[in-house]
mmCIF file of C-alpha atoms and ligand atoms in Angstrom:
data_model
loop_
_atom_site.group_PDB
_atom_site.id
_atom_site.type_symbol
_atom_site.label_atom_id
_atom_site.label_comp_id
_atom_site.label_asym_id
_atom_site.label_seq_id
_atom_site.Cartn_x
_atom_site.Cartn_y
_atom_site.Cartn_z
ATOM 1 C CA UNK A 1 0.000 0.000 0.000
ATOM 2 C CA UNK A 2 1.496 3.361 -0.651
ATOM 3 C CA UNK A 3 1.816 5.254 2.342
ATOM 4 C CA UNK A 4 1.024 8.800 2.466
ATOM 5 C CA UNK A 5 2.447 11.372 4.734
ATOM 6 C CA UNK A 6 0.960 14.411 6.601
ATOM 7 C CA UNK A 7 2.084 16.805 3.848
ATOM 8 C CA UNK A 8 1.027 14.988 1.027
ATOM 9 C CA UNK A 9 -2.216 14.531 2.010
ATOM 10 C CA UNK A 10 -2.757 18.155 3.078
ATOM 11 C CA UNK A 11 -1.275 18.899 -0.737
ATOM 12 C CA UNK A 12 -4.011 16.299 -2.497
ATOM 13 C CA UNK A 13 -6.836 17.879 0.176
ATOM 14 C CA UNK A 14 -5.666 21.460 -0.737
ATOM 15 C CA UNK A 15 -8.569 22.040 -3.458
ATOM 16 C CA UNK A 16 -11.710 20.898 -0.580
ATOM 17 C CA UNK A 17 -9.673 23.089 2.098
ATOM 18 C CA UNK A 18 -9.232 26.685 1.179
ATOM 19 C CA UNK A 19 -7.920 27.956 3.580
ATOM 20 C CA UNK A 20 -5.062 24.989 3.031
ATOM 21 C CA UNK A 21 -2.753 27.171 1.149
ATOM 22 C CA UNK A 22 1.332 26.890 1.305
ATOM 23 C CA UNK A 23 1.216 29.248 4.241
ATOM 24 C CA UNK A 24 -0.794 26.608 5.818
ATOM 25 C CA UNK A 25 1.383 24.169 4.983
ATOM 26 C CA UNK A 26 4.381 25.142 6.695
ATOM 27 C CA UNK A 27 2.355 26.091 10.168
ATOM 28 C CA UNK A 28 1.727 22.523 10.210
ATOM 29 C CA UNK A 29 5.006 21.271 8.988
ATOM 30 C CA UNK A 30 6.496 23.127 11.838
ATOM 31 C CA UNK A 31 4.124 21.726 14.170
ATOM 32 C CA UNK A 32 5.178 18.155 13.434
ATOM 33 C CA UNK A 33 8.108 19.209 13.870
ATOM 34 C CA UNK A 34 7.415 20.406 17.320
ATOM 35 C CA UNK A 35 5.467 17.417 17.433
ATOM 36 C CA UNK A 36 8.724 14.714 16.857
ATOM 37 C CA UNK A 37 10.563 16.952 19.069
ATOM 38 C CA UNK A 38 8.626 16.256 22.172
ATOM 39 C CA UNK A 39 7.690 12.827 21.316
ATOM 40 C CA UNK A 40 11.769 12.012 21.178
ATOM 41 C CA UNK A 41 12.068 13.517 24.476
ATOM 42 C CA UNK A 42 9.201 11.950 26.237
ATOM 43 C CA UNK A 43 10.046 8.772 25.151
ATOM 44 C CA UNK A 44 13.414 9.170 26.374
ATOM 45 C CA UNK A 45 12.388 10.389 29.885
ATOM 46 C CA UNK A 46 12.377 8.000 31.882
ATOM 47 C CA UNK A 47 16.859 7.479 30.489
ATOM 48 C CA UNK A 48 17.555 11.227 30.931
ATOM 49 C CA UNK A 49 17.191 13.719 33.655
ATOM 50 C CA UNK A 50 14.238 15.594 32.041
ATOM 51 C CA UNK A 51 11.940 14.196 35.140
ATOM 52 C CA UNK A 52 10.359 15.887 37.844
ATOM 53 C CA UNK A 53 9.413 19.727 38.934
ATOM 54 C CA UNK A 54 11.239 22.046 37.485
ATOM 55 C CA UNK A 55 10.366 24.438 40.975
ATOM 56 C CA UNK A 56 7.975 26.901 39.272
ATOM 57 C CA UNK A 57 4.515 27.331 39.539
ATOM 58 C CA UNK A 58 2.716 28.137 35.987
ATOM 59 C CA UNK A 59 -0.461 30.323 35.583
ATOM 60 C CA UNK A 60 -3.233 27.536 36.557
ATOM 61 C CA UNK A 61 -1.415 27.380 39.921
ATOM 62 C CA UNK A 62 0.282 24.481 39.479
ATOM 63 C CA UNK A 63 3.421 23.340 39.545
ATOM 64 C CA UNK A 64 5.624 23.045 35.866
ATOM 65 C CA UNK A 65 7.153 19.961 35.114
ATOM 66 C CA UNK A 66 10.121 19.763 33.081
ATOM 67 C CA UNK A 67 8.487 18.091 30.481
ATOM 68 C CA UNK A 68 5.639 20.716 30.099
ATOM 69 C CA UNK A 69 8.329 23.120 29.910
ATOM 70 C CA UNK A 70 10.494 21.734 26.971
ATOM 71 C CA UNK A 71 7.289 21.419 24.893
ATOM 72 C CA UNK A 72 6.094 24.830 25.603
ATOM 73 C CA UNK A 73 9.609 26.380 24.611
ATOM 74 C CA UNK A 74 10.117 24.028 21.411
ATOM 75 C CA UNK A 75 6.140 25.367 20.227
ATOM 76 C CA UNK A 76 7.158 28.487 21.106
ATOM 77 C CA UNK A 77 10.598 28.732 19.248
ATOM 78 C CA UNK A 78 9.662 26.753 16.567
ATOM 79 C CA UNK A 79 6.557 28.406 15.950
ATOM 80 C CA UNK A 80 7.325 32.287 16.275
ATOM 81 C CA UNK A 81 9.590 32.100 13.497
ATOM 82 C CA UNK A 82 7.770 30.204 11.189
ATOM 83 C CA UNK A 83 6.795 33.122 9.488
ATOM 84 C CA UNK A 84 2.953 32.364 9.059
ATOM 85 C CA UNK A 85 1.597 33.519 12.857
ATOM 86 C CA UNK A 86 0.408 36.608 14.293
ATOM 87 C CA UNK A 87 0.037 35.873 18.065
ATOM 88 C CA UNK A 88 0.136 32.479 20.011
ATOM 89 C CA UNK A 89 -1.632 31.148 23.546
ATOM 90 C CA UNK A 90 -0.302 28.652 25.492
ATOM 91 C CA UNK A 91 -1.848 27.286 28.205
ATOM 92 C CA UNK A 92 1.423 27.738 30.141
ATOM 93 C CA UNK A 93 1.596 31.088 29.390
ATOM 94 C CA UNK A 94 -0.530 34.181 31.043
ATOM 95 C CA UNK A 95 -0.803 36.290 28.441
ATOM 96 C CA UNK A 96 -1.000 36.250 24.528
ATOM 97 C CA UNK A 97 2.513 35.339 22.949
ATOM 98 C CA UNK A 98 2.810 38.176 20.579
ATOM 99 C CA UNK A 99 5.174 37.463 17.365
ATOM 100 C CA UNK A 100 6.737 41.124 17.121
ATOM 101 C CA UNK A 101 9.652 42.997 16.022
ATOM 102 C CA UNK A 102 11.943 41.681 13.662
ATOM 103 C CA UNK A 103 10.357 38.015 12.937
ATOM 104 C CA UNK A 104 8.031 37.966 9.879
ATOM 105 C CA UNK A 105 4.677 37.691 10.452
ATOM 106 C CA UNK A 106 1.665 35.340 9.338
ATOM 107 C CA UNK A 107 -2.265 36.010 9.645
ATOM 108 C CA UNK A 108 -2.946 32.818 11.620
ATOM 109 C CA UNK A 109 -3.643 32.505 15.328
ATOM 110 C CA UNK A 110 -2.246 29.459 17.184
ATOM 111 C CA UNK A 111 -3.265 28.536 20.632
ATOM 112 C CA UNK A 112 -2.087 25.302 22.218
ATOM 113 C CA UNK A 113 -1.727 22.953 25.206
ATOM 114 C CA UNK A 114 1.844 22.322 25.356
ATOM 115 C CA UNK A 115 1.294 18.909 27.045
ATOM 116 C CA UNK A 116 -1.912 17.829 28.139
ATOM 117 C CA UNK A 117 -2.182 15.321 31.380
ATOM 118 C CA UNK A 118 0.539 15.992 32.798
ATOM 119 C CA UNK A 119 0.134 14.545 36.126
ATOM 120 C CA UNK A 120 0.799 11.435 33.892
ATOM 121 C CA UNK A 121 4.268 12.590 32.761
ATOM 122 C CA UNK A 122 6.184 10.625 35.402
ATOM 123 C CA UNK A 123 4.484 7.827 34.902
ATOM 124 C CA UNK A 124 4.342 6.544 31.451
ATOM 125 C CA UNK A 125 1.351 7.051 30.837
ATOM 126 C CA UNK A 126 -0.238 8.299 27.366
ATOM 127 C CA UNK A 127 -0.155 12.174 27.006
ATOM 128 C CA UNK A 128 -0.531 14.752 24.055
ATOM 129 C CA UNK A 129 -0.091 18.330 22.467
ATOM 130 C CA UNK A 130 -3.531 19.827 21.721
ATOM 131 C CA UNK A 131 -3.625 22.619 19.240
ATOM 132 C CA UNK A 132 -6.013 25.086 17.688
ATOM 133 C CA UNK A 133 -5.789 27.362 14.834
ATOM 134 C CA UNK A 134 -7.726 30.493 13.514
ATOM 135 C CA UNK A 135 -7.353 33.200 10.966
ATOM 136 C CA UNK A 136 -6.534 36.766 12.054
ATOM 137 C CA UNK A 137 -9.997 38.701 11.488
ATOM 138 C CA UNK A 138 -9.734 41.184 8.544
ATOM 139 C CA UNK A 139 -9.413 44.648 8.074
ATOM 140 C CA UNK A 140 -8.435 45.051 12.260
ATOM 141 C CA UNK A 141 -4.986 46.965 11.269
ATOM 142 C CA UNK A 142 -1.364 46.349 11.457
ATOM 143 C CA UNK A 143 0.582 45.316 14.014
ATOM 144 C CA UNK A 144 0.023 42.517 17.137
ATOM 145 C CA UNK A 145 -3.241 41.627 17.225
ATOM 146 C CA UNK A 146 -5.186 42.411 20.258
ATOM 147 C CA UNK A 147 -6.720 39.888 22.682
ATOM 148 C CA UNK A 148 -10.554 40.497 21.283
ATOM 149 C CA UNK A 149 -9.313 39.384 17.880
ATOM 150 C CA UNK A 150 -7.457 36.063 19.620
ATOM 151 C CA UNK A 151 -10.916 35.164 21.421
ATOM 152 C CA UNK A 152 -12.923 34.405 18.353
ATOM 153 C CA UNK A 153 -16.015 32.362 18.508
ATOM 154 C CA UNK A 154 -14.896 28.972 18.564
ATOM 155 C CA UNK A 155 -16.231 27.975 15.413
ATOM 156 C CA UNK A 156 -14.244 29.886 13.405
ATOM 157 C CA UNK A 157 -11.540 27.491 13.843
ATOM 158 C CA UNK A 158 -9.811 26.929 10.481
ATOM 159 C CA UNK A 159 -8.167 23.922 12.004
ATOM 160 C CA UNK A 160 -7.448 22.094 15.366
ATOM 161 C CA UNK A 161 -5.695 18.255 16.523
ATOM 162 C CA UNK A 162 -3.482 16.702 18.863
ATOM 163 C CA UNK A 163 -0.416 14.448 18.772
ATOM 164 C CA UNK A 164 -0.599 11.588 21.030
ATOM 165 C CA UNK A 165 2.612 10.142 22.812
ATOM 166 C CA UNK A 166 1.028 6.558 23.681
ATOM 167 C CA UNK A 167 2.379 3.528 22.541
ATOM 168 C CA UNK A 168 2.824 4.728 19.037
ATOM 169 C CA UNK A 169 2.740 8.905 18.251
ATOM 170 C CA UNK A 170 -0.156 9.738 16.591
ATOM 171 C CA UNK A 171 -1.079 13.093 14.686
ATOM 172 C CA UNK A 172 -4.872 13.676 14.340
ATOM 173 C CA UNK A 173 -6.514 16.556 12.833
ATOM 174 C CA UNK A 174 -9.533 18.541 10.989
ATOM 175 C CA UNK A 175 -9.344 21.321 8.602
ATOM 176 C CA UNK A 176 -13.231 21.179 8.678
ATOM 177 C CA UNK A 177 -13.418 18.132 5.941
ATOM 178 C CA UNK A 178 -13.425 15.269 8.246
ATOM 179 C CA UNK A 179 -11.076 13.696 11.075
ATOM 180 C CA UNK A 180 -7.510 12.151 9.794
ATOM 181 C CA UNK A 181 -5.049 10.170 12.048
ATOM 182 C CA UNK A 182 -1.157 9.722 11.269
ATOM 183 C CA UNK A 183 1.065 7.444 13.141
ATOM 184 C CA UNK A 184 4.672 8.111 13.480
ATOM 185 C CA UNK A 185 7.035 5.421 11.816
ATOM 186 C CA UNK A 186 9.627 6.040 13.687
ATOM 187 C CA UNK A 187 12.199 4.869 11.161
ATOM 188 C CA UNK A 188 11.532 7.051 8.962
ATOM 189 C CA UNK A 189 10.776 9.990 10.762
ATOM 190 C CA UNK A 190 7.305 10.291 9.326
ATOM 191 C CA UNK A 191 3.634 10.744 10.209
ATOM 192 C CA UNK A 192 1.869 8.428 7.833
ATOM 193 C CA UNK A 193 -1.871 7.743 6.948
ATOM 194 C CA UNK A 194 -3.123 5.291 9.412
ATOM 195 C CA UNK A 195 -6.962 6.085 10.121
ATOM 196 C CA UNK A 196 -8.082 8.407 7.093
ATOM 197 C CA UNK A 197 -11.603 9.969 7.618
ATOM 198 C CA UNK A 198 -12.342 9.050 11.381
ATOM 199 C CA UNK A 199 -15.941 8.854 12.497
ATOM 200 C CA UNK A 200 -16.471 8.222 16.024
ATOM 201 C CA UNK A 201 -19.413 5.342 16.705
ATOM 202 C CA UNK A 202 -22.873 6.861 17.281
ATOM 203 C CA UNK A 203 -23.388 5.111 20.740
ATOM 204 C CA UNK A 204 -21.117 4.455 22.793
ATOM 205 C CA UNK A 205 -20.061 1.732 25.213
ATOM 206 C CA UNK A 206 -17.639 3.729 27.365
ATOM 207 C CA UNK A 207 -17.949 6.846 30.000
ATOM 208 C CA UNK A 208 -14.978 8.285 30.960
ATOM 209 C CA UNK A 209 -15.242 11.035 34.505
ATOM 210 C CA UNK A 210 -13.208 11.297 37.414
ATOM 211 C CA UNK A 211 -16.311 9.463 39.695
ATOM 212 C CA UNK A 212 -14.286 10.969 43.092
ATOM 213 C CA UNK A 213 -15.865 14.328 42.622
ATOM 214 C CA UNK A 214 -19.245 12.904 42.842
ATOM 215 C CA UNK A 215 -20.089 14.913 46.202
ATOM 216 C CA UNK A 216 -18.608 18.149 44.396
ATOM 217 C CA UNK A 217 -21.503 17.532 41.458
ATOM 218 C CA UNK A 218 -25.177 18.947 41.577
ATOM 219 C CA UNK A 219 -28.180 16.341 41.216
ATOM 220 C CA UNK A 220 -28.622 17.205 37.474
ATOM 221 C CA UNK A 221 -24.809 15.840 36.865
ATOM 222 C CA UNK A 222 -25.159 13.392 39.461
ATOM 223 C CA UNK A 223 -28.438 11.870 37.575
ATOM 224 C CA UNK A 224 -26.720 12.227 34.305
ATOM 225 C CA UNK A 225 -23.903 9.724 35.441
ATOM 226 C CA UNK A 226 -25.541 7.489 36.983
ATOM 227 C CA UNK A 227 -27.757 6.761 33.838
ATOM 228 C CA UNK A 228 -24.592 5.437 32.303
ATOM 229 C CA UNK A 229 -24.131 2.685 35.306
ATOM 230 C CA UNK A 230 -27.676 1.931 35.187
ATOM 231 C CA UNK A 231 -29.375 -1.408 33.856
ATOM 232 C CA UNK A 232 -31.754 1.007 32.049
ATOM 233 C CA UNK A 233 -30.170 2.910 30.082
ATOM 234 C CA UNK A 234 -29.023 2.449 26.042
ATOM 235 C CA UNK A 235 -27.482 -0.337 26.551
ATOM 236 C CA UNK A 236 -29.339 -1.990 28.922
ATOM 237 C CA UNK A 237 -26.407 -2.730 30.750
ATOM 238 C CA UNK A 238 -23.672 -0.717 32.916
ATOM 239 C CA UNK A 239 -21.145 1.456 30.267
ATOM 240 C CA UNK A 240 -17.912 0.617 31.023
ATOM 241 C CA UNK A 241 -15.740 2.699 33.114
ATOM 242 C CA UNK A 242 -12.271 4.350 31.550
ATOM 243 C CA UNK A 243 -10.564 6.970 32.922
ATOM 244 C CA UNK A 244 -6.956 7.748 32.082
ATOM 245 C CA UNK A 245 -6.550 11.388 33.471
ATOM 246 C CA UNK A 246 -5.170 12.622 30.376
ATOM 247 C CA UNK A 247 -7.920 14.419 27.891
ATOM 248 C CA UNK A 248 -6.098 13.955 24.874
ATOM 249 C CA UNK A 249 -5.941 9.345 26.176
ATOM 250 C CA UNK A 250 -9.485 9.403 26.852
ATOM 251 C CA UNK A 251 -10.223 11.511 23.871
ATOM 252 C CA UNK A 252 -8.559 9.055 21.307
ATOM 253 C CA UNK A 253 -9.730 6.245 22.966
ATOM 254 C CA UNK A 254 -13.572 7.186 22.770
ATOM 255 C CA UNK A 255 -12.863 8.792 19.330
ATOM 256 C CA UNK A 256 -12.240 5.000 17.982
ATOM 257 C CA UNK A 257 -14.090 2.871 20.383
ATOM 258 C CA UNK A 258 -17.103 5.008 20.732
ATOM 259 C CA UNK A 259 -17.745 6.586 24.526
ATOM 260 C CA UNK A 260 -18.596 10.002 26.418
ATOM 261 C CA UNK A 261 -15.666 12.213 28.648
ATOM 262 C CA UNK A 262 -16.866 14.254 30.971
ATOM 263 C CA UNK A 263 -15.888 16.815 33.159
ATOM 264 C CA UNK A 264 -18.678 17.833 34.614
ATOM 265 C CA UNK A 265 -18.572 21.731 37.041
ATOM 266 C CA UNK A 266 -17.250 21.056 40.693
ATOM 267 C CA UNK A 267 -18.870 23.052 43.598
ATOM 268 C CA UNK A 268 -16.266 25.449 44.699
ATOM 269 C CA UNK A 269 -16.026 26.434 48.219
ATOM 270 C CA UNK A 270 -18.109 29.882 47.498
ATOM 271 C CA UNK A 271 -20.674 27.249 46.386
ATOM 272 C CA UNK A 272 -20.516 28.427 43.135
ATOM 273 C CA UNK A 273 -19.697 25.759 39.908
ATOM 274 C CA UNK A 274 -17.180 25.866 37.450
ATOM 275 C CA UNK A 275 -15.309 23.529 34.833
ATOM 276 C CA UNK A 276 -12.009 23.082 34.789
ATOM 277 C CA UNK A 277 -10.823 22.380 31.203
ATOM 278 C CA UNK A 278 -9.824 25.307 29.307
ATOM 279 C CA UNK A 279 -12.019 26.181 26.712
ATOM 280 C CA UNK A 280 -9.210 27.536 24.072
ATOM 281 C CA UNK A 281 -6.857 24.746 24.705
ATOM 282 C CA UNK A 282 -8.686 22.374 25.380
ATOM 283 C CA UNK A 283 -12.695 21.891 24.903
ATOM 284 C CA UNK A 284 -12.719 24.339 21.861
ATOM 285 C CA UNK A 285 -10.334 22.436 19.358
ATOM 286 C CA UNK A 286 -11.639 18.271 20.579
ATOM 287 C CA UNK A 287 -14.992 19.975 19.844
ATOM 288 C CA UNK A 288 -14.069 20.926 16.520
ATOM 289 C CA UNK A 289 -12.514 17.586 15.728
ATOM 290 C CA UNK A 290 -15.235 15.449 17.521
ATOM 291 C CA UNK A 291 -18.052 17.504 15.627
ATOM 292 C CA UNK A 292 -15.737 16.545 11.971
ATOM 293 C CA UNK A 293 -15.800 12.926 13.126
ATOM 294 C CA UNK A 294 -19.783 12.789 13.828
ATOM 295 C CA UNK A 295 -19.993 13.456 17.456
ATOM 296 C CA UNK A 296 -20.859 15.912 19.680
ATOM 297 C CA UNK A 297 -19.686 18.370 22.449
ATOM 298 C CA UNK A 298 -21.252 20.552 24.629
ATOM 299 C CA UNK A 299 -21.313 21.944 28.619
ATOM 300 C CA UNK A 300 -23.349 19.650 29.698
ATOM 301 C CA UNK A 301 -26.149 22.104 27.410
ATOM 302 C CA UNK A 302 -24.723 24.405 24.781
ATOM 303 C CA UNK A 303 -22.647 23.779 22.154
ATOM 304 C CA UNK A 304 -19.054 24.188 22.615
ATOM 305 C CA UNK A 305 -17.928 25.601 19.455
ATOM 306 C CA UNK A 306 -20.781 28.391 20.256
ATOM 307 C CA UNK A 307 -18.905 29.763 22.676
ATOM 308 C CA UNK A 308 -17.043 33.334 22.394
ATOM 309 C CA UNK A 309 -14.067 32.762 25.078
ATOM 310 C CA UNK A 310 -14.424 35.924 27.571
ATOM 311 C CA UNK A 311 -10.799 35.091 28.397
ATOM 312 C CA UNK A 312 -7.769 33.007 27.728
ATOM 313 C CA UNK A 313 -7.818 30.683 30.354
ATOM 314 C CA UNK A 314 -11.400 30.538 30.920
ATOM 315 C CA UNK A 315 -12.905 27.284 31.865
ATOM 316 C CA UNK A 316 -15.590 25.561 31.262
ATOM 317 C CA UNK A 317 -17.648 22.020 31.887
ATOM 318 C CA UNK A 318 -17.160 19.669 29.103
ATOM 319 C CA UNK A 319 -19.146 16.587 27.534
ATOM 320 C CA UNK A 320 -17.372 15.335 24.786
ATOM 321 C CA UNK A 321 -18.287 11.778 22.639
ATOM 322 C CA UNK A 322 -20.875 9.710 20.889
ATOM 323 C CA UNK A 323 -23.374 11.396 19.746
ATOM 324 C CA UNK A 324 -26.262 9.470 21.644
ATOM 325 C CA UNK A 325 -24.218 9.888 25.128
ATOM 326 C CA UNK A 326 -24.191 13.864 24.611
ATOM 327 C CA UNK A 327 -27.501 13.892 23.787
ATOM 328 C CA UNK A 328 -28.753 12.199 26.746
ATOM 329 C CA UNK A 329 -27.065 14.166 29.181
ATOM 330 C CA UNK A 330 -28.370 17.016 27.566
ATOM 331 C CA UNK A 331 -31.912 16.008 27.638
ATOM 332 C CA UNK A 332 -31.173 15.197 31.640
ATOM 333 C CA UNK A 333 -29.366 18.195 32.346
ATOM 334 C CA UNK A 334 -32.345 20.227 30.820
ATOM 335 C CA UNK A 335 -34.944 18.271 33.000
ATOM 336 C CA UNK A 336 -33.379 18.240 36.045
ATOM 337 C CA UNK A 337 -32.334 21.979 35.714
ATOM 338 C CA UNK A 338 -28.596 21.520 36.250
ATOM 339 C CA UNK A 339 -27.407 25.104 37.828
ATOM 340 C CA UNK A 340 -23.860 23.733 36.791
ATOM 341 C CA UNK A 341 -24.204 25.244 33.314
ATOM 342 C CA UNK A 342 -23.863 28.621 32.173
ATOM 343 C CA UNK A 343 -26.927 30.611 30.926
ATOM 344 C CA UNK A 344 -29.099 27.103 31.773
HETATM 345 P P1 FDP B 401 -3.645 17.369 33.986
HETATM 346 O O1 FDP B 401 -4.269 18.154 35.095
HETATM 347 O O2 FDP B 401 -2.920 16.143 34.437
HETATM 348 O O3 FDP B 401 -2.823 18.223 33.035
HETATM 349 O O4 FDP B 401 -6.570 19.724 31.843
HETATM 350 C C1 FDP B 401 -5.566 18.942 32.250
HETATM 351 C C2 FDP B 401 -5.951 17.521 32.640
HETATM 352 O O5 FDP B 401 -4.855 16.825 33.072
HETATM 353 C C3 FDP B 401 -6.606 16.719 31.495
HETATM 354 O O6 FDP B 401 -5.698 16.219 30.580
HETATM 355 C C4 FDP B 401 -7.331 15.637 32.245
HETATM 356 O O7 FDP B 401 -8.404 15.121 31.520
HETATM 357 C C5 FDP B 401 -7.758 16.337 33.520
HETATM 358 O O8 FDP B 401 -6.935 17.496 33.655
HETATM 359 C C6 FDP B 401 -7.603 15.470 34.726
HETATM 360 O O9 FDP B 401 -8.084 16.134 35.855
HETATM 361 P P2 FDP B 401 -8.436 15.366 37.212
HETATM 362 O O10 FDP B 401 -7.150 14.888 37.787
HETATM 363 O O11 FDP B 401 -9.118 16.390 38.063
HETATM 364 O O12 FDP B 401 -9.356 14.219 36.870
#
């Protein structure tokens, strides 16, 4: 069978995709490149000293591993002089990463989770690089762009994937005409075609939460997962349970099996609720690609991709999967009158 790589099939796609154009091209090329970059070194870390805290705390509170800070600073590099980007977001970084001065400039907008699970690092367990891509809006001037032209309504995504550092690497993305997964051959340094057009199954068999915040959960997201334990439900027998702890895992693993991840708003200690995946980073572009692939993702409500981000780093609760499993925890949510969800 001929194999085909990442580029190549961008290049034969280029014609259904316009906004694939050369420029295009290279953003991506440089984010595989990114891409092998961290996949060499997290393979390797368990030989090398590239293990453990590196002593700083990032802007989520919590504390950087070195890992999470080699990937950030090979996107970053990599990426700022690539010659096709405008601004970046990290979810290690604050504040927007403006690509200034001297360094040629693009018109697209990359924001990106530099390595997603994290608390999984040190342990060998599957993590991934989550990214998201949009066009800088017309007509808004020269120079950096501001932050109101960064926090565009997250369907105006021109493109969004994720490698995956599991037992093979894996590249999957959308440029809005369907779902495509590469997997590294490693001896030839290449992504190749390995799951062209993905569609995720339209029930599915697995529910993936973290179950130990059940007393943080209100009775509308407490009802929703326990219909997916329940005798009576879809299946007419309990979903099975599969929770990795790292969004990108759970993700892929839903993506081909077929499945629901949730996580659902937490009470707070002001007894207000809130989600803590970031919508940018994180909920915005798996909605994108889950959407491409036939499924479905919203807060527990509303659509995800109809959200305009109020902020970089804002969070929100996330339902992401089969289309059937969405569904019904939207129908619940709306009955029981979840207050978990905003504008419900
Ligand atoms: P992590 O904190 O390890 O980086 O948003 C980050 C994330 O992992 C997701 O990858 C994962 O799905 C989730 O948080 C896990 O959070 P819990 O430990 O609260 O379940």
């Amino acid at each position: 069978m001929r194999q085909v790589t990442v580029t190549e099939h961008l290049l034969l796609h280029q014609k259904k995709s316009p906004m694939a154009t050369g420029r295009f091209t290279s953003l991506l090329t440089e984010l595989i490149l990114s891409a092998k970059l961290i996949s060499r070194e997290v393979t390797k870390a368990g030989l090398v000293d590239v293990l453990g805290f590196t002593g700083e705390t990032n802007v989520q509170g919590e504390k950087v591993r070195k890992l999470d800070e080699f990937a950030n600073n090979v996107l970053i590099h990599r990426l700022r002089r690539s010659g096709v980007l405008c601004a970046m977001a990290s979810e290690e970084n604050g504040d927007l990463i403006q690509v200034s001065g001297d360094l040629p400039q693009g018109d697209y907008i990359l924001i990106f989770d530099p390595l997603d699970g994290s608390s999984n690092i040190d342990v060998n367990v599957s993590i991934g690089t989550i990214f998201s891509i949009y066009r800088r809006p017309l007509h808004k001037g020269p120079g950096s762009p501001s932050l109101a032209e960064v926090l565009q309504r997250c369907d105006k995504q021109v493109a969004a994937g994720y490698f995956i550092y599991g037992s093979s690497t894996m590249m999957v993305y959308t440029t809005g005409n369907g779902v495509h997964g590469f997997t590294l051959d490693p001896s030839v340094g290449e992504f190749l075609l390995s799951h062209p057009d993905m569609k995720i199954p339209e029930q599915g068999r697995i529910y993936s939460v973290n179950e130990s915040y059940w007393n943080y959960w209100d009775p509308a997201t407490k009802e929703a997962i326990a219909y997916f334990k329940s005798t009576e439900n879809a299946l007419g027998k309990p979903y099975s349970s599969r929770y990795i702890g790292s969004l990108v895992a759970d993700f892929h693993r839903n993506l081909l099996y077929g499945g629901i991840f949730m996580y659902p708003a937490k009470r707070r200690p002001d007894g207000t609720y809130a989600g803590k995946l970031r919508l940018t980073c994180e909920a915005a572009p798996m909605a994108f690609i889950v959407e491409q692939a036939g499924g479905l993702a919203t807060d527990g409500v509303n659509r995800i991709l109809d959200y305009t981000p109020t902020e970089l780093h804002q969070r929100v609760p996330f339902f992401v999967g089969s289309p059937n499993d969405v569904r019904t925890v939207r129908e619940i949510m709306l009955r029981s009158g979840s207050d978990t969800v905003p504008g419900n």
